[in-house]
Short mmCIF file of C-alpha atoms in Angstrom, two decimals:
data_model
loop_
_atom_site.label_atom_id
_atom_site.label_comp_id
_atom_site.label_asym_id
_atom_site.label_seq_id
_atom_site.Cartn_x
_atom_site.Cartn_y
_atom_site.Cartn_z
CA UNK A 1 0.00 0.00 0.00
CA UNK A 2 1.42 3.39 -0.90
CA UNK A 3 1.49 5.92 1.89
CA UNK A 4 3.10 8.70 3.63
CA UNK A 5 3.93 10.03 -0.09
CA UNK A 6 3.43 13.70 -2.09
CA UNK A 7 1.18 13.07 -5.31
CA UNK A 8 0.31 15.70 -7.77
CA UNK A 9 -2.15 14.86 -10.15
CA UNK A 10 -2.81 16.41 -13.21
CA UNK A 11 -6.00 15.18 -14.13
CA UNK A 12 -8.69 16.52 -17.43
CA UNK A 13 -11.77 15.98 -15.03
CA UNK A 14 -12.81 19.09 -12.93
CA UNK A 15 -13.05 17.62 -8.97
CA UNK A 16 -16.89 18.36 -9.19
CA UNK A 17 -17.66 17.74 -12.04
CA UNK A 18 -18.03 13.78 -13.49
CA UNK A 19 -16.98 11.43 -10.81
CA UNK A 20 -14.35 9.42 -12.20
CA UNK A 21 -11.37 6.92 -11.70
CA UNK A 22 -9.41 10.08 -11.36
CA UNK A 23 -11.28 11.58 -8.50
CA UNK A 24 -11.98 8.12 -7.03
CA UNK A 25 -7.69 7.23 -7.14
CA UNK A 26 -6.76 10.46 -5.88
CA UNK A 27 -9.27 9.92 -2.67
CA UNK A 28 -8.14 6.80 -2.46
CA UNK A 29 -4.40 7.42 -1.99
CA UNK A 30 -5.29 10.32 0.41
CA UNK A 31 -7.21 8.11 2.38
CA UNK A 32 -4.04 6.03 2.79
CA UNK A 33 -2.28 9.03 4.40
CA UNK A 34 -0.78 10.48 1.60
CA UNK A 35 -0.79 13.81 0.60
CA UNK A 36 -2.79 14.97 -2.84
CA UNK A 37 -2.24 17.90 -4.93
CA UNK A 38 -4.70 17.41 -7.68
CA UNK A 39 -4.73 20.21 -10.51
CA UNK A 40 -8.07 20.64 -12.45
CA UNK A 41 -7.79 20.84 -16.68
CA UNK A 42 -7.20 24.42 -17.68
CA UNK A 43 -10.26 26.46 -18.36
CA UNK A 44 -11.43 28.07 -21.78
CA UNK A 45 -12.85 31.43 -21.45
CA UNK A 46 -15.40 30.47 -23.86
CA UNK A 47 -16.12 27.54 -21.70
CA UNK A 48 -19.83 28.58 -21.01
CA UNK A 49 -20.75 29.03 -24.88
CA UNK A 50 -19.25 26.35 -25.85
CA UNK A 51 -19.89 23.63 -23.17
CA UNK A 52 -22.91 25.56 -20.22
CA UNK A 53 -23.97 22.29 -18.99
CA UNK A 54 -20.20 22.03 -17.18
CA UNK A 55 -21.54 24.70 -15.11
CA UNK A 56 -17.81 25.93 -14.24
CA UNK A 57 -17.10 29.68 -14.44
CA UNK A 58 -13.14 30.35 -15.21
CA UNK A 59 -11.32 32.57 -13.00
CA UNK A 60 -8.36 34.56 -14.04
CA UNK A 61 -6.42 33.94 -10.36
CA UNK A 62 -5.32 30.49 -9.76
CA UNK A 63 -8.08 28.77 -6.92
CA UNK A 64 -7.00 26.13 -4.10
CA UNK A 65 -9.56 24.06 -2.00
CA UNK A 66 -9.01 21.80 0.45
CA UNK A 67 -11.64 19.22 0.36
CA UNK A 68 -9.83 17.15 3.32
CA UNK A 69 -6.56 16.73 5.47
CA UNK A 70 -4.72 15.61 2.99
CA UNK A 71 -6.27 16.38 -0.19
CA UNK A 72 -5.95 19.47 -2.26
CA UNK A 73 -7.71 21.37 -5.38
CA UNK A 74 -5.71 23.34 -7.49
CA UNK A 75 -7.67 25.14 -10.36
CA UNK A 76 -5.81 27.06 -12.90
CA UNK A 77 -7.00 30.49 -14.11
CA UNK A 78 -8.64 30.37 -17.23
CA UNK A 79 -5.94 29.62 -20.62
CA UNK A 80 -6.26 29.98 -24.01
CA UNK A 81 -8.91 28.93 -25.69
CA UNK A 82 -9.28 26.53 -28.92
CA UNK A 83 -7.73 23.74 -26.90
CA UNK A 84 -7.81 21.06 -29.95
CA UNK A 85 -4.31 22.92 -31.02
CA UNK A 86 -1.01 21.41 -30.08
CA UNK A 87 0.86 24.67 -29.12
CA UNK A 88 -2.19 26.29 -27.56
CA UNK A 89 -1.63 22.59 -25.62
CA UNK A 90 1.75 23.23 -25.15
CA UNK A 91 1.36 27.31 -24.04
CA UNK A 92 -1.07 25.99 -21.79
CA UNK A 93 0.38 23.04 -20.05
CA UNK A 94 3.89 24.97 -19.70
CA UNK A 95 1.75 27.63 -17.93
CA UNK A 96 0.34 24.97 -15.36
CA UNK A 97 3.65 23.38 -15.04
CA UNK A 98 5.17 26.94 -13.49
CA UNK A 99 2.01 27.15 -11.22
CA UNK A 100 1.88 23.66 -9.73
CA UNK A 101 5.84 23.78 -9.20
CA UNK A 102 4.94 26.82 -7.28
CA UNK A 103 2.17 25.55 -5.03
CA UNK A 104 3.60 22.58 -4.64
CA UNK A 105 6.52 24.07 -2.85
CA UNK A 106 4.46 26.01 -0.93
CA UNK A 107 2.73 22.78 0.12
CA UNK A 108 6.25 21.46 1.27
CA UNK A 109 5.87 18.70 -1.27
CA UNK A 110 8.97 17.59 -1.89
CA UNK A 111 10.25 13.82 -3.49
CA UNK A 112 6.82 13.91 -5.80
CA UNK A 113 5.01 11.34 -7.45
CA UNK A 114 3.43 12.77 -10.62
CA UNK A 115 0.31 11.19 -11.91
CA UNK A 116 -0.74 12.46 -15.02
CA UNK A 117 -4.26 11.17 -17.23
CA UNK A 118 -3.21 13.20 -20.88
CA UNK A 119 -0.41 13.16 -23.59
CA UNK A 120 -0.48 16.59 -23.32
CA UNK A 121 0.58 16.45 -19.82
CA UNK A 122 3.91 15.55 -21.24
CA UNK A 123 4.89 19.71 -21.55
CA UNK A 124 4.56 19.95 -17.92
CA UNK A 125 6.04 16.64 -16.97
CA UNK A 126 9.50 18.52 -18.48
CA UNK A 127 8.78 21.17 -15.91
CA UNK A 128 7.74 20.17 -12.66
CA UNK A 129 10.13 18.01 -10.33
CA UNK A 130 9.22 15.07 -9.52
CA UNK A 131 11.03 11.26 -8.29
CA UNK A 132 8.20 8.82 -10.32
CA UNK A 133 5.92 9.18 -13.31
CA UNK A 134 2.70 7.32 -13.65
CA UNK A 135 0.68 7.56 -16.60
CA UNK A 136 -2.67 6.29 -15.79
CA UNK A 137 -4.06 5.79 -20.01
CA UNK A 138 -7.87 5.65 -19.76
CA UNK A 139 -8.73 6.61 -23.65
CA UNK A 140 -7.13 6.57 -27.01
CA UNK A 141 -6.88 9.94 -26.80
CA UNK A 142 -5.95 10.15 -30.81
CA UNK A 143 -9.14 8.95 -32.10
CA UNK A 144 -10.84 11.67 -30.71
CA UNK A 145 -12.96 14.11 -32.89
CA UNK A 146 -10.44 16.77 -33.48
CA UNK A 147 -7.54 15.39 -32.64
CA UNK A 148 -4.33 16.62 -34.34
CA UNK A 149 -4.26 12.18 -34.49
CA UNK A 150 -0.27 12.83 -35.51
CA UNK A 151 0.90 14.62 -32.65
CA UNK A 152 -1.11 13.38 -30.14
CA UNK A 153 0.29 9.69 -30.79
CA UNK A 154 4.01 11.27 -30.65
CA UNK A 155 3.33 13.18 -27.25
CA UNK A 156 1.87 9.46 -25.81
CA UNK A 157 4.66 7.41 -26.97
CA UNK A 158 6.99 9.81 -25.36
CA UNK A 159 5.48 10.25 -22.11
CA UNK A 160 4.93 6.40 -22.25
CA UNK A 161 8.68 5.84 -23.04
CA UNK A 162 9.59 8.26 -19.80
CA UNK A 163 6.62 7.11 -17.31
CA UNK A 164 7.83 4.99 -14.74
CA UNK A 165 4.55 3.08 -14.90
CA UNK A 166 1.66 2.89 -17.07
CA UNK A 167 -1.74 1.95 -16.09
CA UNK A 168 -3.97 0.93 -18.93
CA UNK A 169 -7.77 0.66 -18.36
CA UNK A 170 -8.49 -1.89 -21.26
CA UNK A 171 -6.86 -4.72 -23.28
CA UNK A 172 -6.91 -2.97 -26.03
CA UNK A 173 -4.94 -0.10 -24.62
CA UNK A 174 -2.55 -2.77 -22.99
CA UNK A 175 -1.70 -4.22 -26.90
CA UNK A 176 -0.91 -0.54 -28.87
CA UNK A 177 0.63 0.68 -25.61
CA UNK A 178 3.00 -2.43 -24.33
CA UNK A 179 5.20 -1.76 -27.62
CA UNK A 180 6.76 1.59 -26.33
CA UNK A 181 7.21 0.22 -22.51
CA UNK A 182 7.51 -2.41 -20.64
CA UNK A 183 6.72 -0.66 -17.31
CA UNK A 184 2.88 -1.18 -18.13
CA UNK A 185 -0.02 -2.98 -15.96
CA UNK A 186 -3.80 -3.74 -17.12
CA UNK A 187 -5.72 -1.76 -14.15
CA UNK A 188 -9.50 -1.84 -15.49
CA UNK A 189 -12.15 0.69 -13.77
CA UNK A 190 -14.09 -0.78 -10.69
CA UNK A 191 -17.15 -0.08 -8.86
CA UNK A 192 -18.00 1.83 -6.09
CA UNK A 193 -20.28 -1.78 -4.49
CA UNK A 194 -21.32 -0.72 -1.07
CA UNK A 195 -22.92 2.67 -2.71
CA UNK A 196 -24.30 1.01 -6.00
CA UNK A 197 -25.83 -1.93 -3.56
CA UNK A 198 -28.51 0.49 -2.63
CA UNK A 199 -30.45 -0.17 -5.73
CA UNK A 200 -31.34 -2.97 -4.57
CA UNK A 201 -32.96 -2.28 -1.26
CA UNK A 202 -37.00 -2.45 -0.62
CA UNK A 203 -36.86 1.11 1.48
CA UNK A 204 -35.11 2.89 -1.19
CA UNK A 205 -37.73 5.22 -3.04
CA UNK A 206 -37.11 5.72 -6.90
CA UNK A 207 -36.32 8.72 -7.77
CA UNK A 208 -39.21 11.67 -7.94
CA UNK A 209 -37.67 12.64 -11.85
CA UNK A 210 -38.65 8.98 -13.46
CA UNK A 211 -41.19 7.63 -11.16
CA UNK A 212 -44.08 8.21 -13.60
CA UNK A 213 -42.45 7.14 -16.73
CA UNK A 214 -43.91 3.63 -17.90
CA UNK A 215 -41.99 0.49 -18.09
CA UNK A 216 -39.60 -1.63 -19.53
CA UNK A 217 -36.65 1.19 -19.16
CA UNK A 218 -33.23 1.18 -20.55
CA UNK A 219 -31.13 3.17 -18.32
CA UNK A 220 -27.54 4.47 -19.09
CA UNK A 221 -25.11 5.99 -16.54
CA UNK A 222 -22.07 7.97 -17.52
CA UNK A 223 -20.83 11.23 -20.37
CA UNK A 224 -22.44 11.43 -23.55
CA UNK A 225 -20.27 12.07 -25.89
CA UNK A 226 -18.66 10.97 -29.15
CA UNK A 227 -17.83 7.76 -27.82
CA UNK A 228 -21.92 7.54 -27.12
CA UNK A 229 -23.71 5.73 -30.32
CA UNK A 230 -26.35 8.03 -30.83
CA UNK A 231 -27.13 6.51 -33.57
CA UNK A 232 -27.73 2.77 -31.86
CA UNK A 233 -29.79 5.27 -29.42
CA UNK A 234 -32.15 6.38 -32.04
CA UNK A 235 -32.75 2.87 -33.94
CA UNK A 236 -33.58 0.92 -30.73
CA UNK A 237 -36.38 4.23 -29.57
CA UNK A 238 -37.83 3.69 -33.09
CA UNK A 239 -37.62 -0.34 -32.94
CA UNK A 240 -41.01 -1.56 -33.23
CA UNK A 241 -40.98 -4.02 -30.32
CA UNK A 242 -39.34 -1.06 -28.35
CA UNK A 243 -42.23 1.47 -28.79
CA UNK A 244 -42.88 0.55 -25.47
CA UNK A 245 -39.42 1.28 -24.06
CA UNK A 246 -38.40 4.40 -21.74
CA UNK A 247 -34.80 5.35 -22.93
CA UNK A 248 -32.72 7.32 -20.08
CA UNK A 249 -29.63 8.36 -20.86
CA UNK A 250 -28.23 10.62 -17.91
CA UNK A 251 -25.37 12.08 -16.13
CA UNK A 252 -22.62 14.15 -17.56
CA UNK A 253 -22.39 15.78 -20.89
CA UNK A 254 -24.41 16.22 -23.50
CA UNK A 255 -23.78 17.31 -27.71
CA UNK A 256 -26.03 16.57 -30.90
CA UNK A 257 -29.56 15.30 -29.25
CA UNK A 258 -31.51 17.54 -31.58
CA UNK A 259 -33.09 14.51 -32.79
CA UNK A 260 -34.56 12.78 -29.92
CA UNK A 261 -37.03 16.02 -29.11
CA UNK A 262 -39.61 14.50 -30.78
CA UNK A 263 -39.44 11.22 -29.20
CA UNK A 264 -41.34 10.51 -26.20
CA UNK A 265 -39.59 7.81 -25.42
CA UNK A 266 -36.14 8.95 -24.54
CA UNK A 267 -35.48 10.98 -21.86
CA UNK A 268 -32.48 13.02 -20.92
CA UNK A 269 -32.23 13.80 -17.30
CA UNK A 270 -29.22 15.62 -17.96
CA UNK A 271 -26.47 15.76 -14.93
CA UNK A 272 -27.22 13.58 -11.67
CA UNK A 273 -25.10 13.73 -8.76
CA UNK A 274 -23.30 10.09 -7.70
CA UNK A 275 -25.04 9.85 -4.29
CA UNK A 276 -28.48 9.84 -6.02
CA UNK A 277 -27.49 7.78 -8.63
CA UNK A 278 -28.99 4.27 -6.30
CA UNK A 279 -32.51 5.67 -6.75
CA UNK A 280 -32.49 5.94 -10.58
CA UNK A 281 -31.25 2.52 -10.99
#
């Protein structure tokens, strides 16, 4: 068990945001007595036209929160925009490098652990001191819409080639990853049992939102976004022996549902916080 260490985390979840491995890790290990540091993704300023369901309002002064003992926030003023560009990536990340050195020291974190979730992490890695790497690889980050694909797969095989150790969240990852290190592990998500386990208890009420919507129900937990089939979505609401069916797609973020307004079937409850996730199920 790791403990009594100095971890600084540079994570592309916001802490409040969409409760993920990241958040979940980072509590973990400061629950084992270590001591967290973990720095929030950088901040568009057009970040409320372009994405308002984030609900997250960039501040030009860096912000620091502790949310326990040992467990820190640190939320970077707002960068520059159009994010999708490698040296706007680079500007940015170099910028959060010099202001997580500096808090850090201020901390009195010293021998650090550096955890980092993004390729693009790799022009702060160069900046900030640290003893061990980990790169925790939870998406092909290439394939994403927008990608520059090119770039992004040279930034990962470097940082891969320098990590210390590589976590890998699928098989697949594991095979196009394991040819640039051999310093990798398969470390698949989990489950949070004890709170999911409500579900299934007689005194736990549904929730008020889908109590009146008819039955069967497909439900779906988690971010919609492109890795969501949309269209799979919109064949099985239009299915004839699924006329019946309630669709609910819910939690996180949401892009492109135009077409389901007309279909009374599908539902989008938009974001749901994890502690009353039990009663939807």
């Amino acid at each position: 068990m790791l403990t009594g260490r100095n971890i600084v985390c540079i994570s592309t979840n916001l802490w409040d945001f969409l409760w993920t491995r990241k958040q979940r890790f980072m509590s973990m290990l400061a629950e084992q007595g270590n001591r967290v540091l973990y720095v929030e993704p950088p901040l568009s300023p057009l970040v409320r036209l372009r994405a308002p369901q984030l609900e997250a309002h960039p501040s030009w002064r860096v912000r620091m929160s502790q949310k326990n003992e040992n467990l820190c926030v640190l939320s970077p003023p707002a960068l520059l925009p159009f994010i999708s560009r490698p040296l706007v990536q680079r500007l940015n990340y170099s910028m959060i490098a010099g202001i997580v050195e500096g808090h850090s020291r201020r901390l009195g974190m010293t021998d650090v652990i550096l955890w980092v979730y993004t390729p693009y992490a790799l022009f702060s890695v160069e900046r900030i001191t640290h003893s061990l790497l980990i790169y925790d690889c939870v998406d092909e980050f290439s394939a994403y819409i927008g990608a520059a694909k090119e770039v992004v797969i040279d930034l990962e095989t470097r940082l891969l080639q320098q990590a210390d150790r590589t976590f890998v969240t699928a098989r697949g990852l594991l095979d196009s990853k394991k040819q640039f290190t051999e310093h990798i592990s398969f470390l698949p998500n989990g489950v949070d049992y004890a709170h999911f386990a409500k579900a299934q208890r007689a005194d736990l009420p549904v929730a008020l939102e889908i109590r009146g919507i008819p039955k069967p129900v497909l439900g779906f937990v988690g971010a919609i976004y492109d890795w969501v089939d949309l269209d799979l979505i919109e064949f099985v609401a239009k299915a004839q022996h699924y006329k019946a069916a309630q669709i609910l797609p819910q939690v996180g973020r949401t892009l492109r549902l135009d077409r389901f307004e007309s279909m009374p079937n599908v539902h989008f409850l938009g974001r749901i916080d994890l502690e009353h996730l039990p009663g939807f199920l």
